XYZ file of C-alpha atoms in Angstrom:
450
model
C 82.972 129.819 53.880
C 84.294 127.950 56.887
C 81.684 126.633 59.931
C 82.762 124.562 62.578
C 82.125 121.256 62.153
C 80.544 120.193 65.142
C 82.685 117.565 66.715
C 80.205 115.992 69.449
C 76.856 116.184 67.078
C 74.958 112.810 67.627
C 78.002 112.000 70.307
C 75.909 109.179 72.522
C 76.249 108.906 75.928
C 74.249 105.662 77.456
C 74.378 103.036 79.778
C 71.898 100.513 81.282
C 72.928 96.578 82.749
C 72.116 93.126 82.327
C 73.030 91.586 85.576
C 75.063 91.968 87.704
C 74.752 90.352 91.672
C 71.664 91.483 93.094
C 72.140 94.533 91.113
C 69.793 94.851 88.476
C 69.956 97.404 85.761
C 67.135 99.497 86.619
C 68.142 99.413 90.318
C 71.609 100.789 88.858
C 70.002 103.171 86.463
C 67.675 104.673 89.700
C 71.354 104.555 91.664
C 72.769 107.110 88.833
C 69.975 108.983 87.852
C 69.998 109.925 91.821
C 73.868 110.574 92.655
C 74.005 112.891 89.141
C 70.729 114.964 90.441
C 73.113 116.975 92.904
C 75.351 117.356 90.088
C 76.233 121.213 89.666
C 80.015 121.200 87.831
C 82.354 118.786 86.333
C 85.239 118.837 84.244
C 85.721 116.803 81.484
C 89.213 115.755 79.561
C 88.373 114.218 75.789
C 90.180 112.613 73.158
C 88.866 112.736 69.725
C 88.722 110.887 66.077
C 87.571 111.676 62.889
C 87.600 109.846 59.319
C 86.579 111.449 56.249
C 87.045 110.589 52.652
C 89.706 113.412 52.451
C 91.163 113.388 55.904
C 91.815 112.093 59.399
C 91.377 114.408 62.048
C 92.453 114.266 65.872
C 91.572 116.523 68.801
C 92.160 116.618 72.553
C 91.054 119.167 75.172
C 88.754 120.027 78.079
C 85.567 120.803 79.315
C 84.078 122.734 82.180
C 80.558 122.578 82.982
C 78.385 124.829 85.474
C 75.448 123.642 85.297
C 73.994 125.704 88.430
C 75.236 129.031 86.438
C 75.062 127.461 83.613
C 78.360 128.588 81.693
C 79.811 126.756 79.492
C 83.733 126.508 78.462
C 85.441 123.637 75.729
C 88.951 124.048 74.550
C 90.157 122.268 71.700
C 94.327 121.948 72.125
C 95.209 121.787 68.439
C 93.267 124.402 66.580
C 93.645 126.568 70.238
C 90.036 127.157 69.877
C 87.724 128.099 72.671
C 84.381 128.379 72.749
C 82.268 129.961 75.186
C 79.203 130.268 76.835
C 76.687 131.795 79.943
C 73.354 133.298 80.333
C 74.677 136.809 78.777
C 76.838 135.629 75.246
C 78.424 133.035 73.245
C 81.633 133.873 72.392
C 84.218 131.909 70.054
C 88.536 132.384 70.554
C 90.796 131.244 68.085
C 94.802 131.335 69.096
C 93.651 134.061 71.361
C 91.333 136.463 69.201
C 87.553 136.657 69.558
C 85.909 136.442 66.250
C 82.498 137.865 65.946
C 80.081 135.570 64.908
C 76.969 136.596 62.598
C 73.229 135.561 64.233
C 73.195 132.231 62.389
C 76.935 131.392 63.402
C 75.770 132.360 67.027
C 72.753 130.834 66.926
C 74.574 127.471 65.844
C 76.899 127.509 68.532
C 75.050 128.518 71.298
C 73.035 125.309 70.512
C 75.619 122.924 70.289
C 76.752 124.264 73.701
C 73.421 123.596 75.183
C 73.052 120.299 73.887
C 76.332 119.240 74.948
C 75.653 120.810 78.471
C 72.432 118.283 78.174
C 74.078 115.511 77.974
C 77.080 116.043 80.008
C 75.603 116.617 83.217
C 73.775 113.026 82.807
C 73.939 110.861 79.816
C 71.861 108.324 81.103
C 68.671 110.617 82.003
C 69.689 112.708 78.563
C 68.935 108.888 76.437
C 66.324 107.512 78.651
C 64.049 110.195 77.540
C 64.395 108.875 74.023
C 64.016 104.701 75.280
C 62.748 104.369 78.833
C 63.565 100.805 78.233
C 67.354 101.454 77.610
C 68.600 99.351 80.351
C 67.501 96.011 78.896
C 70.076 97.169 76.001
C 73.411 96.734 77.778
C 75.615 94.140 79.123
C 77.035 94.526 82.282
C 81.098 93.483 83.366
C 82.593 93.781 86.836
C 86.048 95.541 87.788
C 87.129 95.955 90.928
C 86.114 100.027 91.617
C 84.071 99.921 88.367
C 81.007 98.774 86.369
C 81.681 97.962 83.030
C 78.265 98.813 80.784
C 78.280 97.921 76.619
C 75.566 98.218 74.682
C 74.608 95.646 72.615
C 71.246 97.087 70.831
C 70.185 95.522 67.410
C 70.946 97.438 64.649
C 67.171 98.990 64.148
C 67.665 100.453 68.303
C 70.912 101.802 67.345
C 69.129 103.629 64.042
C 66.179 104.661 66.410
C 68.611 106.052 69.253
C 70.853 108.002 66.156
C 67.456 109.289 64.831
C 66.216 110.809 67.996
C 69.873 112.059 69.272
C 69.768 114.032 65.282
C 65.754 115.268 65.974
C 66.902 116.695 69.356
C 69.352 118.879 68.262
C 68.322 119.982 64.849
C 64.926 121.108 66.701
C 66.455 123.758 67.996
C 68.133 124.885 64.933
C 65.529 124.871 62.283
C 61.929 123.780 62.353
C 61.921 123.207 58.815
C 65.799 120.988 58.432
C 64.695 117.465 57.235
C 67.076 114.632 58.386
C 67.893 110.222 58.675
C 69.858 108.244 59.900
C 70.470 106.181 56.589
C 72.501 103.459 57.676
C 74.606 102.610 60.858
C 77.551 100.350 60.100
C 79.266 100.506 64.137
C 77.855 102.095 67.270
C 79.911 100.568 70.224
C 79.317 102.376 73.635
C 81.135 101.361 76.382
C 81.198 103.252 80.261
C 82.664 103.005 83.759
C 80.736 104.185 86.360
C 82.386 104.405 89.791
C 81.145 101.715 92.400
C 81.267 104.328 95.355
C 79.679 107.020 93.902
C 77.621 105.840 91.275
C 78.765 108.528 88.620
C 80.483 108.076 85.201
C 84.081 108.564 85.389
C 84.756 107.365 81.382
C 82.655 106.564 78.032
C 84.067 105.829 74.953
C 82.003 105.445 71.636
C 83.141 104.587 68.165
C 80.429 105.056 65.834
C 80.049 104.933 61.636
C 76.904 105.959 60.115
C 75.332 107.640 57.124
C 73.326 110.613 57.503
C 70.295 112.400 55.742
C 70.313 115.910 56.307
C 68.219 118.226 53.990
C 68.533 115.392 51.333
C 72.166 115.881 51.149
C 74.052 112.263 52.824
C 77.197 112.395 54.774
C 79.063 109.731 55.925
C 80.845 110.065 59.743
C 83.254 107.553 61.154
C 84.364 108.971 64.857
C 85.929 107.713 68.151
C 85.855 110.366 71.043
C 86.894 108.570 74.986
C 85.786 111.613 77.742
C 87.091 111.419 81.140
C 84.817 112.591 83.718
C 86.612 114.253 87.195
C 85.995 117.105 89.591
C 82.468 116.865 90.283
C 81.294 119.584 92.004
C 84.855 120.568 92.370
C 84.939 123.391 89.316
C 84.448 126.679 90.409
C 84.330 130.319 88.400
C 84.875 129.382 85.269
C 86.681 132.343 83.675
C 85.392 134.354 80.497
C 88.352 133.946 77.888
C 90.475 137.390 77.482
C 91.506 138.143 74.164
C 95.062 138.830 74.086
C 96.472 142.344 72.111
C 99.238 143.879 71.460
C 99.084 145.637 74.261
C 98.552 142.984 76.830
C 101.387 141.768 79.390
C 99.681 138.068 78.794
C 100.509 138.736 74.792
C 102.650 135.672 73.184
C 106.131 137.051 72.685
C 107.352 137.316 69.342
C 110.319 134.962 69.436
C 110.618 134.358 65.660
C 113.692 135.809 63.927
C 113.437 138.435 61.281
C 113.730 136.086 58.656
C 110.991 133.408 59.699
C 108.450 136.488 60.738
C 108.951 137.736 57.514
C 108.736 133.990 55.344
C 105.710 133.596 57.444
C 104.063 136.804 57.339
C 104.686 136.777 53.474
C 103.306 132.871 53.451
C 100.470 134.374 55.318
C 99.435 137.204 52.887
C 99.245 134.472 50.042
C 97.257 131.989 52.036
C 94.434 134.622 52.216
C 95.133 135.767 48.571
C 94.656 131.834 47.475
C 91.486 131.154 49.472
C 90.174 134.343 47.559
C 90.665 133.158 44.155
C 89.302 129.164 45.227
C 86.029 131.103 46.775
C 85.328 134.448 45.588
C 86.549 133.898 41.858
C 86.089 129.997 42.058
C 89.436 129.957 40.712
C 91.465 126.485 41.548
C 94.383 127.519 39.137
C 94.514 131.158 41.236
C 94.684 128.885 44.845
C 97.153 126.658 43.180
C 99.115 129.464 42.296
C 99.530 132.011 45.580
C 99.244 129.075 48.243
C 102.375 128.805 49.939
C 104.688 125.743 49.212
C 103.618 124.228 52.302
C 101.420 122.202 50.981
C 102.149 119.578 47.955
C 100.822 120.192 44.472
C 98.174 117.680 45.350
C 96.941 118.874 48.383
C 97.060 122.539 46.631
C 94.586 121.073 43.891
C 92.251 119.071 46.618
C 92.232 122.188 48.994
C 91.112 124.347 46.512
C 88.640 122.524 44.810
C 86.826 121.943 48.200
C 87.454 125.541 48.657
C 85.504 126.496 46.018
C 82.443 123.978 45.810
C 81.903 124.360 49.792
C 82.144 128.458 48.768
C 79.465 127.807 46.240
C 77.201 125.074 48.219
C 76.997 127.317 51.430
C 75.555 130.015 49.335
C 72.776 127.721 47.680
C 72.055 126.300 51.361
C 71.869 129.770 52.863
C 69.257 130.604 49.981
C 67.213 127.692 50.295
C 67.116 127.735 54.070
C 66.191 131.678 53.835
C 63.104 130.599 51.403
C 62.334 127.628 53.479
C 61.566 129.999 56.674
C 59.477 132.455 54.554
C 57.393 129.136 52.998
C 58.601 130.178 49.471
C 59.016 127.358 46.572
C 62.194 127.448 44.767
C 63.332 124.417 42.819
C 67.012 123.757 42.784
C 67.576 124.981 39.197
C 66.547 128.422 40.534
C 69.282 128.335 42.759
C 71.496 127.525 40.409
C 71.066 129.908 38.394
C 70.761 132.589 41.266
C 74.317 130.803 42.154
C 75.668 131.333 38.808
C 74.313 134.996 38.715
C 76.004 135.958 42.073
C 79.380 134.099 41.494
C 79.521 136.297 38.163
C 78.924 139.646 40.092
C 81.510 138.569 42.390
C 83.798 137.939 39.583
C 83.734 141.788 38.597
C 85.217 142.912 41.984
C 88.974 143.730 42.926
C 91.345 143.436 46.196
C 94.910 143.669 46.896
C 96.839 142.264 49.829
C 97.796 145.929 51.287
C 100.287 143.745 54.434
C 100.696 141.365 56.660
C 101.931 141.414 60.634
C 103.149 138.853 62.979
C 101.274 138.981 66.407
C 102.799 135.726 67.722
C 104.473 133.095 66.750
C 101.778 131.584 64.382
C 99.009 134.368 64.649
C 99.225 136.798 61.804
C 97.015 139.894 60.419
C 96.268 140.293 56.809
C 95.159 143.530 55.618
C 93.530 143.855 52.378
C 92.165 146.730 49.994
C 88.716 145.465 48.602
C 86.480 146.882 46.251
C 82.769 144.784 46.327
C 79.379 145.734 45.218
C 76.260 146.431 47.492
C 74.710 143.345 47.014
C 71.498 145.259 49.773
C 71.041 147.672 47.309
C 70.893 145.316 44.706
C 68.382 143.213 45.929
C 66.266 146.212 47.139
C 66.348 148.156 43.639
C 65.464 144.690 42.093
C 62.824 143.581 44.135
C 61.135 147.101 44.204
C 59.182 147.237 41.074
C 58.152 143.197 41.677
C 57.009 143.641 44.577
C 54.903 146.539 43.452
C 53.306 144.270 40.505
C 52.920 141.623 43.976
C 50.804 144.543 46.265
C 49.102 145.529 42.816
C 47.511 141.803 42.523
C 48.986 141.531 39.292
C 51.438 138.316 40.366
C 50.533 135.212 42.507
C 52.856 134.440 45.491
C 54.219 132.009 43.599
C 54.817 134.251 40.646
C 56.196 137.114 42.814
C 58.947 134.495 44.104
C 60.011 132.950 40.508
C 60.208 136.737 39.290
C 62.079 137.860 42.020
C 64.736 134.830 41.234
C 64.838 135.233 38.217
C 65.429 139.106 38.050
C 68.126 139.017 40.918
C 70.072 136.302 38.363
C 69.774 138.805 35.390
C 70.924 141.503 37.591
C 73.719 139.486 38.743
C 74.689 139.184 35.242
C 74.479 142.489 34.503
C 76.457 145.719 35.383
C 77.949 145.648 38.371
C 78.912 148.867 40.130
C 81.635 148.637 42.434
C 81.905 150.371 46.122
C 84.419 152.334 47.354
C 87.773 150.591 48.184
C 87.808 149.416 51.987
C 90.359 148.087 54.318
C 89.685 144.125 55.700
C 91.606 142.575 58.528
C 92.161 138.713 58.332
C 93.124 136.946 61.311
C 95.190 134.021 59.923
C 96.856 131.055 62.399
C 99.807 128.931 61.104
C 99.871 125.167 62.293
C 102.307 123.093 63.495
C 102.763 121.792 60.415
C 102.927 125.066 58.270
C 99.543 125.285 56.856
C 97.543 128.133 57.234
C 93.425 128.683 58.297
C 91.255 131.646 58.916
C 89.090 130.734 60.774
C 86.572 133.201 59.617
C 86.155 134.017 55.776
C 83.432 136.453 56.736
C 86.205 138.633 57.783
C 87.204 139.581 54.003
C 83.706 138.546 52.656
C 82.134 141.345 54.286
C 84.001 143.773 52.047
C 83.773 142.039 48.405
C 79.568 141.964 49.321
C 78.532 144.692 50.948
C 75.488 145.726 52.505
């Protein structure tokens, strides 16, 4: 179950001097703070870097900030992804479709935009409310049109500043998400500020650290360089259209009959693999349909992450619905519930009904599924417990530990499938003939029902 990874999360922006002339740092500090007040738009160009045990990612794209209107609009250039943002909706465009996004997913992204719209529209104000004695933490270089600022913190200020960049936008997700900063092995900021104007025309950062979230650690190695330009200069940012079939702005189909058929074909057993790695937690199934695009290897690594993220998203769903309820589940519950649901899944049926081109590396999947209610389910389960709970005949506690337990058992049990229903899966092809979908909700919605 795909979700954005969040590419600028604990991104740090900072600067403060260690002199410089008759400049001091807090004199320069006061200097930015005040030319970045008037501040109502700027674009912003970015490059990108990303390490992971498994993978090395790049990105480039853009940025446009109003921060009078306050709209919001990032494109990322390789995965053609847009996502965007005013006072009215959040909306997220892949290779020209809007996807609908559940309340979470919205919820998720319309924070991210409004902490990055924090911290673009002043970095240095954004991190001096977390040390108002930041400036004492950089060194300061002279070019001849810029300041050069790199911070040199001790390790325990660069922990501190991670920790409070983490608590600032986790706040606004969750009340109840628990999270560290672990260890920090690099955090190297370095900025340019423009000598006329006094406002931050580049930052680059390359950080590695270890972080604590929900007492699950993940390790992040990144690089990102932004270019800041047009201040006050970017006017009406645009909505994003989403193009159709019957739009003059529509990508021609230039492929020949051959390639849109390889493709489409490639396509329709991409979304048939990443069924049997999630829904049936099958690797051998993903091994088998995924198109030869990818190696043997790669088949076997892609599918089993495929199918333990499939089954660790559903356990962290659970325990963050509990969490905002109060309710005390141990993790053994939730593996069991996990087990339970994975087997009800397992009972269900689809077929790949066809697949069309709608550009040159934007196809539509259309399945047949049959799922179960997993609503009714629940509801016809929980309805004699929670009689017992209104009768006084259970604790809280008890009501909770029944209601786990009976909703594995049920799980296990007969499983009455739904009517067959038609899915549409948007699927993009990359440059480098792999497939994504960019939203597994789009066939999950018809194996569990509601």
């Amino acid at each position: 179950m795909k979700k954005l990874v969040l590419p600028f999360l604990l991104v740090i922006s900072i600067f403060t001097l260690a002199g410089c002339g008759q400049l001091t740092p807090k004199d320069l500090f006061d200097k930015v703070n005040n030319a970045h007040k008037d501040i109502e738009s700027v674009e912003i160009k970015f490059t990108e870097s990303s390490k992971t045990e498994d993978e090395d990612e790049k990105s480039t794209g853009i940025q446009k900030m109003d921060f009078k209107k306050d709209v919001s609009y990032i494109k990322f250039n390789e995965d053609d992804m847009i996502l965007y943002k005013d006072k009215k909706e959040t909306l997220l465009f892949y290779d020209g479709f809007e996807l609908g996004l559940e309340e979470d997913e919205k919820k998720e992204y319309k924070n991210y935009l409004k902490y990055n719209k924090d911290r673009q529209k002043n970095q240095l104000a954004f991190l001096q409310q977390f040390d108002d004695k930041l400036f004492e933490k950089f060194e300061l270089k002279e070019e001849k049109d810029t300041y050069i600022l790199t911070y040199k913190g001790s390790k325990e200020d660069k922990k501190k500043l991670l920790e409070a960049m983490s608590s600032e936008y986790y706040k606004e997700l969750s009340k109840k998400t628990k999270h560290e900063i672990v260890d920090v092995e690099v955090f190297d900021l370095t900025f340019k500020i423009n000598k006329k104007t006094y406002l931050i025309e580049q930052y680059q950062y390359d950080q590695k650290f270890t972080e604590k979230l929900d007492g699950e650690e993940s390790k992040y190695d990144r690089s990102t360089t932004y270019h800041y330009s047009k201040y006050n200069k970017v006017k009406d940012i645009k909505k994003p259209k989403e193009t159709s079939a019957d739009s003059g702005d529509d990508e021609k189909l230039t492929l020949s009959k051959e390639e849109q058929e390889t493709y489409e074909k490639e396509a329709a057993n991409y979304v048939s693999a990443l069924i049997q790695a999630t829904v049936y937690q099958n690797v051998d199934g993903y091994v088998e349909n995924a198109p030869d695009t990818e190696s043997q290897e790669e088949k076997v690594k892609s599918a089993e992450h495929q199918k333990s993220a499939f089954r660790s998203i559903y356990i962290e769903n659970g325990k963050n619905t509990m969490q905002s309820v109060g309710a005390e589940v141990s993790d053994s519950q939730f593996e069991t519930l996990a087990d339970g649901f994975l087997n009800a899944l397992s009972k269900t049926k689809y077929e790949i009904v066809g697949a069309k081109a709608e550009g040159n590396d934007s196809f539509v999947v259309t399945l047949k599924i049959e799922g179960f209610n997993d609503g009714k389910l629940i509801s016809e389960t929980q309805a004699p417990i929670q009689e017992q709970f209104q009768q006084g005949n259970l604790t809280e506690q008890e009501f909770v530990d029944k209601i786990m337990e009976s909703l594995a058992q049920a799980y296990n049990g007969e499983i009455t499938l739904e009517a067959p229903v038609e899915m549409d899966v948007n699927v993009i092809r990359n440059n480098d003939g792999t497939y994504i979908v960019a939203l597994q909700d789009q066939y999950l919605g018809g194996f569990v029902q509601y």
